[in-house]
Amino acid sequence: MNFQIRPLLLITSITILSLTQTANANRIGIKMPSEPKLISAPTACKSLDDWNEPTHARRIYGNTWYVGTCGISVVLIATPNGHVLIDSAPQKASEAVRQNILSLGVKLSDIKTILITHEHHDHMGGLASMQAATEAKVLSRSNIVDVLKSGKNDRRDPQFDELSGFDPVANVHAFEDAGTIAIGDKKIQHLPMAGHAPGGSGWTWQECEKSVCKNLVFADSLGSISDATYRYSAPDSLANALRESSQRVAKTACDILITGHGTASDLLARLDGAKPLADTQACVNYAQTGMLRLEERLKKEMVK
């Protein structure tokens, strides 16, 4: 299947004009992050699959920081015009995520925008409490605005029978798919990634260190996982959407891959220097793995 990526649209712009980013940051009181005191500490996770187990914050690249748990990625993108948070981890991990953010020397109120990868409680169960703590605007794909506001998933979701609900989220605003979120000079492109969930979203942006710039991609899950009822082989399933999502990620400029479950990309090992941080083939390999698992899933369904 050939898939044409739609042209970028400037949908949401949160821009405060200034002579320089530094002057602007001082004027509106936004503090940029600094290295946490425990930057040299090991990950020390008992399990990299534990959604709630705390681990310390660390820099990913440039002004992008990992503030999640041992098992769930949460990312802070710092800008002088207000910080952006992607995902929030489960509600039980909310305090650990907030402490990670504070360990960088920034205020929770410096977070002005919250984005998500998809509407499952392991990735955004703490979204309501994070929104309340930051008073940030939550941006959402239009097809899941009602889900976020209600705290209830619907039957479109492949895991509907197994999902836990979450606290309803306030201050949710829809944006158009494949748009660009602009925060001052920072451009964060949306990658529609339905398949694992109806509202699946990837995000890509650029960070630089000493004039060396890299493309970061926070890709949504490409897992064809479901409850006992759902069939990816059904005519109205998300199988085609999952294929298109895989193709889209594979075509995206990608130097540093971030995944919601870090084990899918050895994320913490790469952040701790045990493996190379950058890999220009990471998104291609991630997409291929997702496609293979989908085809295996479809074959099993046909046998049944």
mmCIF file of C-alpha atoms in Angstrom:
data_model
loop_
_atom_site.group_PDB
_atom_site.id
_atom_site.type_symbol
_atom_site.label_atom_id
_atom_site.label_comp_id
_atom_site.label_asym_id
_atom_site.label_seq_id
_atom_site.Cartn_x
_atom_site.Cartn_y
_atom_site.Cartn_z
ATOM 1 C CA MET A 1 0.000 0.000 0.000
ATOM 2 C CA ASN A 2 1.410 3.365 -0.998
ATOM 3 C CA PHE A 3 0.733 6.119 1.479
ATOM 4 C CA GLN A 4 1.193 9.811 0.831
ATOM 5 C CA ILE A 5 2.005 11.916 3.854
ATOM 6 C CA ARG A 6 -0.261 14.927 4.024
ATOM 7 C CA PRO A 7 1.335 18.393 3.889
ATOM 8 C CA LEU A 8 1.904 20.085 7.208
ATOM 9 C CA LEU A 9 -0.737 22.461 8.477
ATOM 10 C CA LEU A 10 -0.072 25.068 11.125
ATOM 11 C CA ILE A 11 -2.997 24.303 13.416
ATOM 12 C CA THR A 12 -2.047 25.446 16.889
ATOM 13 C CA SER A 13 0.322 28.296 17.553
ATOM 14 C CA ILE A 14 1.201 29.476 21.031
ATOM 15 C CA THR A 15 3.541 32.328 20.248
ATOM 16 C CA ILE A 16 4.748 35.212 22.403
ATOM 17 C CA LEU A 17 6.803 37.714 20.437
ATOM 18 C CA SER A 18 10.132 38.896 21.814
ATOM 19 C CA LEU A 19 13.534 40.148 20.731
ATOM 20 C CA THR A 20 15.304 36.992 21.911
ATOM 21 C CA GLN A 21 14.308 33.674 23.460
ATOM 22 C CA THR A 22 16.263 34.485 26.615
ATOM 23 C CA ALA A 23 14.617 37.851 27.065
ATOM 24 C CA ASN A 24 11.229 36.267 26.418
ATOM 25 C CA ALA A 25 11.873 33.516 28.964
ATOM 26 C CA ASN A 26 12.765 36.121 31.577
ATOM 27 C CA ARG A 27 9.735 38.235 30.733
ATOM 28 C CA ILE A 28 7.175 35.469 31.189
ATOM 29 C CA GLY A 29 9.087 33.724 33.969
ATOM 30 C CA ILE A 30 9.719 30.404 32.214
ATOM 31 C CA LYS A 31 12.784 28.613 33.576
ATOM 32 C CA MET A 32 14.681 26.218 31.343
ATOM 33 C CA PRO A 33 15.619 22.826 32.862
ATOM 34 C CA SER A 34 18.999 22.021 34.352
ATOM 35 C CA GLU A 35 20.619 18.659 35.013
ATOM 36 C CA PRO A 36 19.027 16.920 38.039
ATOM 37 C CA LYS A 37 21.251 16.250 41.023
ATOM 38 C CA LEU A 38 21.067 12.482 40.505
ATOM 39 C CA ILE A 39 22.161 12.632 36.869
ATOM 40 C CA SER A 40 24.994 10.129 37.519
ATOM 41 C CA ALA A 41 22.769 7.622 39.331
ATOM 42 C CA PRO A 42 21.954 4.335 37.568
ATOM 43 C CA THR A 43 18.437 3.544 36.433
ATOM 44 C CA ALA A 44 18.184 0.911 39.186
ATOM 45 C CA CYS A 45 14.795 -0.326 38.015
ATOM 46 C CA LYS A 46 13.585 -3.601 39.448
ATOM 47 C CA SER A 47 11.498 -4.051 36.320
ATOM 48 C CA LEU A 48 11.503 -2.118 33.049
ATOM 49 C CA ASP A 49 7.898 -3.261 32.599
ATOM 50 C CA ASP A 50 6.676 -1.648 35.831
ATOM 51 C CA TRP A 51 4.454 1.275 34.878
ATOM 52 C CA ASN A 52 4.623 2.907 38.318
ATOM 53 C CA GLU A 53 8.182 2.301 39.540
ATOM 54 C CA PRO A 54 10.018 5.649 39.774
ATOM 55 C CA THR A 55 13.299 6.385 38.050
ATOM 56 C CA HIS A 56 15.191 9.667 37.899
ATOM 57 C CA ALA A 57 14.837 12.293 35.180
ATOM 58 C CA ARG A 58 17.526 12.582 32.545
ATOM 59 C CA ARG A 59 18.255 14.533 29.376
ATOM 60 C CA ILE A 60 17.355 12.846 26.097
ATOM 61 C CA TYR A 61 18.872 15.413 23.748
ATOM 62 C CA GLY A 62 18.976 19.185 23.650
ATOM 63 C CA ASN A 63 16.054 20.580 25.615
ATOM 64 C CA THR A 64 14.074 17.317 25.645
ATOM 65 C CA TRP A 65 13.970 15.383 28.912
ATOM 66 C CA TYR A 66 12.778 11.982 30.107
ATOM 67 C CA VAL A 67 10.550 12.404 33.188
ATOM 68 C CA GLY A 68 8.706 9.073 33.124
ATOM 69 C CA THR A 69 8.866 5.873 35.154
ATOM 70 C CA CYS A 70 10.811 2.635 34.704
ATOM 71 C CA GLY A 71 8.166 1.280 32.351
ATOM 72 C CA ILE A 72 6.318 4.256 30.850
ATOM 73 C CA SER A 73 7.832 7.159 28.920
ATOM 74 C CA VAL A 74 6.845 10.733 29.700
ATOM 75 C CA VAL A 75 8.718 13.474 27.847
ATOM 76 C CA LEU A 76 9.219 17.147 28.645
ATOM 77 C CA ILE A 77 10.080 19.450 25.731
ATOM 78 C CA ALA A 78 11.379 22.710 27.170
ATOM 79 C CA THR A 79 10.924 26.028 25.373
ATOM 80 C CA PRO A 80 11.287 29.647 26.555
ATOM 81 C CA ASN A 81 7.610 30.166 25.685
ATOM 82 C CA GLY A 82 6.336 27.355 27.896
ATOM 83 C CA HIS A 83 7.113 23.675 28.219
ATOM 84 C CA VAL A 84 5.317 20.780 26.519
ATOM 85 C CA LEU A 85 4.596 17.443 28.180
ATOM 86 C CA ILE A 86 3.860 14.292 26.192
ATOM 87 C CA ASP A 87 1.879 11.692 28.181
ATOM 88 C CA SER A 88 1.581 11.478 31.951
ATOM 89 C CA ALA A 89 1.945 7.759 32.931
ATOM 90 C CA PRO A 90 -0.736 6.083 35.131
ATOM 91 C CA GLN A 91 -2.432 7.926 37.947
ATOM 92 C CA LYS A 92 -0.432 5.961 40.547
ATOM 93 C CA ALA A 93 2.776 7.319 39.007
ATOM 94 C CA SER A 94 1.603 10.943 38.855
ATOM 95 C CA GLU A 95 3.545 12.097 41.897
ATOM 96 C CA ALA A 96 6.759 10.426 40.682
ATOM 97 C CA VAL A 97 6.434 12.168 37.304
ATOM 98 C CA ARG A 98 5.800 15.520 38.956
ATOM 99 C CA GLN A 99 8.852 15.076 41.181
ATOM 100 C CA ASN A 100 10.960 14.292 38.112
ATOM 101 C CA ILE A 101 9.806 17.507 36.483
ATOM 102 C CA LEU A 102 10.557 19.512 39.626
ATOM 103 C CA SER A 103 14.002 17.892 39.875
ATOM 104 C CA LEU A 104 14.908 19.738 36.665
ATOM 105 C CA GLY A 105 14.433 23.050 38.425
ATOM 106 C CA VAL A 106 11.284 24.059 36.563
ATOM 107 C CA LYS A 107 7.840 24.830 37.894
ATOM 108 C CA LEU A 108 4.813 22.721 37.043
ATOM 109 C CA SER A 109 3.090 25.912 35.947
ATOM 110 C CA ASP A 110 5.806 26.335 33.281
ATOM 111 C CA ILE A 111 4.108 23.464 31.407
ATOM 112 C CA LYS A 112 1.627 25.154 29.096
ATOM 113 C CA THR A 113 0.709 22.322 26.698
ATOM 114 C CA ILE A 114 0.079 18.595 27.194
ATOM 115 C CA LEU A 115 -0.003 16.105 24.307
ATOM 116 C CA ILE A 116 -0.678 12.354 24.399
ATOM 117 C CA THR A 117 0.232 9.283 22.377
ATOM 118 C CA HIS A 118 -3.034 7.408 22.943
ATOM 119 C CA GLU A 119 -6.001 7.187 25.260
ATOM 120 C CA HIS A 120 -5.002 4.216 27.472
ATOM 121 C CA HIS A 121 -4.681 4.594 31.239
ATOM 122 C CA ASP A 122 -1.081 3.342 31.379
ATOM 123 C CA HIS A 123 0.034 6.320 29.288
ATOM 124 C CA MET A 124 -2.406 9.054 30.324
ATOM 125 C CA GLY A 125 -4.221 7.858 33.445
ATOM 126 C CA GLY A 126 -2.555 10.698 35.332
ATOM 127 C CA LEU A 127 -3.520 13.281 32.716
ATOM 128 C CA ALA A 128 -6.360 14.852 34.725
ATOM 129 C CA SER A 129 -4.223 15.381 37.825
ATOM 130 C CA MET A 130 -1.319 16.668 35.717
ATOM 131 C CA GLN A 131 -3.598 19.102 33.939
ATOM 132 C CA ALA A 132 -4.931 20.310 37.286
ATOM 133 C CA ALA A 133 -1.404 20.744 38.692
ATOM 134 C CA THR A 134 -0.119 22.650 35.656
ATOM 135 C CA GLU A 135 -3.311 24.306 34.363
ATOM 136 C CA ALA A 136 -1.982 23.433 30.906
ATOM 137 C CA LYS A 137 -4.034 23.133 27.751
ATOM 138 C CA VAL A 138 -4.534 19.503 26.636
ATOM 139 C CA LEU A 139 -4.442 19.045 22.858
ATOM 140 C CA SER A 140 -6.194 16.014 21.406
ATOM 141 C CA ARG A 141 -7.138 14.421 18.113
ATOM 142 C CA SER A 142 -10.759 15.340 17.456
ATOM 143 C CA ASN A 143 -11.897 11.694 17.407
ATOM 144 C CA ILE A 144 -11.055 11.185 21.098
ATOM 145 C CA VAL A 145 -11.937 14.545 22.658
ATOM 146 C CA ASP A 146 -15.131 13.024 24.100
ATOM 147 C CA VAL A 147 -13.164 10.048 25.454
ATOM 148 C CA LEU A 148 -10.751 12.328 27.328
ATOM 149 C CA LYS A 149 -13.537 14.526 28.671
ATOM 150 C CA SER A 150 -15.605 11.543 29.851
ATOM 151 C CA GLY A 151 -12.828 9.251 31.074
ATOM 152 C CA LYS A 152 -14.451 6.330 29.281
ATOM 153 C CA ASN A 153 -13.093 4.423 26.267
ATOM 154 C CA ASP A 154 -15.505 3.091 23.644
ATOM 155 C CA ARG A 155 -15.919 -0.087 21.592
ATOM 156 C CA ARG A 156 -13.791 1.270 18.754
ATOM 157 C CA ASP A 157 -10.782 0.474 20.921
ATOM 158 C CA PRO A 158 -9.282 -3.003 20.353
ATOM 159 C CA GLN A 159 -8.708 -3.389 24.128
ATOM 160 C CA PHE A 160 -12.089 -2.034 25.218
ATOM 161 C CA ASP A 161 -13.089 -5.030 27.399
ATOM 162 C CA GLU A 162 -9.795 -4.893 29.312
ATOM 163 C CA LEU A 163 -9.298 -1.156 29.745
ATOM 164 C CA SER A 164 -9.601 0.740 32.994
ATOM 165 C CA GLY A 165 -11.238 4.124 32.957
ATOM 166 C CA PHE A 166 -9.517 7.338 34.031
ATOM 167 C CA ASP A 167 -10.453 10.660 35.580
ATOM 168 C CA PRO A 168 -12.154 13.022 33.104
ATOM 169 C CA VAL A 169 -9.789 15.631 31.692
ATOM 170 C CA ALA A 170 -10.516 19.358 31.645
ATOM 171 C CA ASN A 171 -9.457 22.010 29.130
ATOM 172 C CA VAL A 172 -9.240 19.667 26.121
ATOM 173 C CA HIS A 173 -8.897 21.233 22.672
ATOM 174 C CA ALA A 174 -9.000 19.429 19.321
ATOM 175 C CA PHE A 175 -6.442 19.857 16.553
ATOM 176 C CA GLU A 176 -6.380 18.608 12.986
ATOM 177 C CA ASP A 177 -4.448 15.447 12.141
ATOM 178 C CA ALA A 178 -0.964 15.852 10.629
ATOM 179 C CA GLY A 179 -0.748 19.412 11.910
ATOM 180 C CA THR A 180 2.118 21.191 13.605
ATOM 181 C CA ILE A 181 2.031 22.486 17.160
ATOM 182 C CA ALA A 182 4.081 25.693 17.279
ATOM 183 C CA ILE A 183 5.382 26.957 20.625
ATOM 184 C CA GLY A 184 7.454 29.992 19.753
ATOM 185 C CA ASP A 185 10.216 28.688 17.482
ATOM 186 C CA LYS A 186 9.653 25.044 18.463
ATOM 187 C CA LYS A 187 7.691 23.035 15.904
ATOM 188 C CA ILE A 188 6.243 19.670 16.983
ATOM 189 C CA GLN A 189 4.706 17.734 14.104
ATOM 190 C CA HIS A 190 1.823 15.368 14.692
ATOM 191 C CA LEU A 191 1.958 11.885 13.155
ATOM 192 C CA PRO A 192 -1.470 10.221 12.986
ATOM 193 C CA MET A 193 -0.904 6.705 14.343
ATOM 194 C CA ALA A 194 -4.269 5.015 14.870
ATOM 195 C CA GLY A 195 -4.234 1.217 15.065
ATOM 196 C CA HIS A 196 -3.228 0.289 18.573
ATOM 197 C CA ALA A 197 -5.919 2.743 19.679
ATOM 198 C CA PRO A 198 -8.309 4.995 17.718
ATOM 199 C CA GLY A 199 -6.585 8.183 18.863
ATOM 200 C CA GLY A 200 -3.002 7.017 18.407
ATOM 201 C CA SER A 201 -0.507 9.831 17.843
ATOM 202 C CA GLY A 202 3.198 10.097 17.224
ATOM 203 C CA TRP A 203 5.187 13.317 17.577
ATOM 204 C CA THR A 204 8.398 14.496 15.954
ATOM 205 C CA TRP A 205 10.568 17.569 16.544
ATOM 206 C CA GLN A 206 14.170 18.676 16.260
ATOM 207 C CA GLU A 207 16.703 19.336 19.011
ATOM 208 C CA CYS A 208 20.262 20.655 18.709
ATOM 209 C CA GLU A 209 23.414 20.411 20.829
ATOM 210 C CA LYS A 210 26.445 22.505 19.813
ATOM 211 C CA SER A 211 25.016 22.928 16.300
ATOM 212 C CA VAL A 212 24.450 19.155 15.922
ATOM 213 C CA CYS A 213 20.735 18.741 15.300
ATOM 214 C CA LYS A 214 18.777 15.514 15.500
ATOM 215 C CA ASN A 215 15.215 14.507 14.716
ATOM 216 C CA LEU A 216 13.398 13.044 17.705
ATOM 217 C CA VAL A 217 10.347 10.827 17.220
ATOM 218 C CA PHE A 218 8.005 9.829 20.030
ATOM 219 C CA ALA A 219 6.183 7.021 18.232
ATOM 220 C CA ASP A 220 2.929 5.543 19.446
ATOM 221 C CA SER A 221 2.562 1.801 19.908
ATOM 222 C CA LEU A 222 2.255 -0.337 16.782
ATOM 223 C CA GLY A 223 1.086 -3.352 18.776
ATOM 224 C CA SER A 224 -1.944 -5.226 17.407
ATOM 225 C CA ILE A 225 -3.118 -6.133 20.913
ATOM 226 C CA SER A 226 -6.774 -6.629 21.774
ATOM 227 C CA ASP A 227 -9.308 -8.132 24.143
ATOM 228 C CA ALA A 228 -10.925 -11.514 23.413
ATOM 229 C CA THR A 229 -13.746 -9.937 21.372
ATOM 230 C CA TYR A 230 -11.939 -7.686 18.914
ATOM 231 C CA ARG A 231 -10.793 -8.974 15.508
ATOM 232 C CA TYR A 232 -8.224 -7.114 13.436
ATOM 233 C CA SER A 233 -9.447 -9.184 10.480
ATOM 234 C CA ALA A 234 -12.931 -7.640 10.683
ATOM 235 C CA PRO A 235 -13.837 -5.239 7.840
ATOM 236 C CA ASP A 236 -14.259 -2.282 10.199
ATOM 237 C CA SER A 237 -11.103 -2.921 12.248
ATOM 238 C CA LEU A 238 -8.068 -0.687 12.695
ATOM 239 C CA ALA A 239 -5.796 -3.026 10.714
ATOM 240 C CA ASN A 240 -5.457 -0.714 7.720
ATOM 241 C CA ALA A 241 -4.914 2.252 10.019
ATOM 242 C CA LEU A 242 -2.137 0.309 11.749
ATOM 243 C CA ARG A 243 -0.488 -0.451 8.399
ATOM 244 C CA GLU A 244 -0.639 3.216 7.423
ATOM 245 C CA SER A 245 0.763 4.233 10.807
ATOM 246 C CA SER A 246 3.697 1.875 10.337
ATOM 247 C CA GLN A 247 4.393 3.262 6.879
ATOM 248 C CA ARG A 248 4.192 6.815 8.149
ATOM 249 C CA VAL A 249 6.688 6.200 10.949
ATOM 250 C CA ALA A 250 9.068 4.365 8.613
ATOM 251 C CA LYS A 251 9.128 7.415 6.292
ATOM 252 C CA THR A 252 9.699 9.939 9.075
ATOM 253 C CA ALA A 253 13.158 11.463 9.557
ATOM 254 C CA CYS A 254 14.263 9.724 12.729
ATOM 255 C CA ASP A 255 17.542 9.936 14.627
ATOM 256 C CA ILE A 256 16.346 9.252 18.178
ATOM 257 C CA LEU A 257 13.346 6.988 18.730
ATOM 258 C CA ILE A 258 11.235 7.254 21.889
ATOM 259 C CA THR A 259 8.510 4.695 22.582
ATOM 260 C CA GLY A 260 5.737 4.777 25.181
ATOM 261 C CA HIS A 261 6.940 1.500 26.659
ATOM 262 C CA GLY A 262 10.694 1.979 26.777
ATOM 263 C CA THR A 263 11.382 -1.735 26.341
ATOM 264 C CA ALA A 264 10.162 -1.444 22.742
ATOM 265 C CA SER A 265 13.220 0.683 21.927
ATOM 266 C CA ASP A 266 15.674 -0.038 24.796
ATOM 267 C CA LEU A 267 15.132 3.587 25.717
ATOM 268 C CA LEU A 268 16.533 3.712 29.242
ATOM 269 C CA ALA A 269 19.574 1.663 28.243
ATOM 270 C CA ARG A 270 20.251 4.182 25.480
ATOM 271 C CA LEU A 271 19.725 7.156 27.786
ATOM 272 C CA ASP A 272 22.121 5.639 30.316
ATOM 273 C CA GLY A 273 24.803 5.072 27.663
ATOM 274 C CA ALA A 274 24.603 1.272 27.609
ATOM 275 C CA LYS A 275 23.582 1.427 23.929
ATOM 276 C CA PRO A 276 23.906 4.127 21.243
ATOM 277 C CA LEU A 277 21.334 6.861 21.680
ATOM 278 C CA ALA A 278 20.875 7.638 17.992
ATOM 279 C CA ASP A 279 19.993 5.168 15.244
ATOM 280 C CA THR A 280 18.716 6.412 11.892
ATOM 281 C CA GLN A 281 17.156 2.999 11.197
ATOM 282 C CA ALA A 282 15.313 2.776 14.510
ATOM 283 C CA CYS A 283 11.946 3.980 13.199
ATOM 284 C CA VAL A 284 12.158 1.712 10.141
ATOM 285 C CA ASN A 285 12.946 -1.292 12.314
ATOM 286 C CA TYR A 286 10.187 -0.361 14.768
ATOM 287 C CA ALA A 287 7.664 -0.106 11.921
ATOM 288 C CA GLN A 288 8.736 -3.422 10.410
ATOM 289 C CA THR A 289 8.349 -5.186 13.750
ATOM 290 C CA GLY A 290 4.849 -3.759 14.128
ATOM 291 C CA MET A 291 3.849 -4.884 10.642
ATOM 292 C CA LEU A 292 5.169 -8.424 11.183
ATOM 293 C CA ARG A 293 3.207 -8.766 14.406
ATOM 294 C CA LEU A 294 0.041 -7.538 12.710
ATOM 295 C CA GLU A 295 0.386 -10.047 9.879
ATOM 296 C CA GLU A 296 1.004 -12.830 12.408
ATOM 297 C CA ARG A 297 -2.098 -11.741 14.296
ATOM 298 C CA LEU A 298 -4.210 -11.762 11.127
ATOM 299 C CA LYS A 299 -2.993 -15.261 10.207
ATOM 300 C CA LYS A 300 -3.958 -16.593 13.635
ATOM 301 C CA GLU A 301 -7.407 -15.048 13.354
ATOM 302 C CA MET A 302 -7.947 -16.701 9.969
ATOM 303 C CA VAL A 303 -7.053 -20.115 11.427
ATOM 304 C CA LYS A 304 -9.629 -19.654 14.160
#
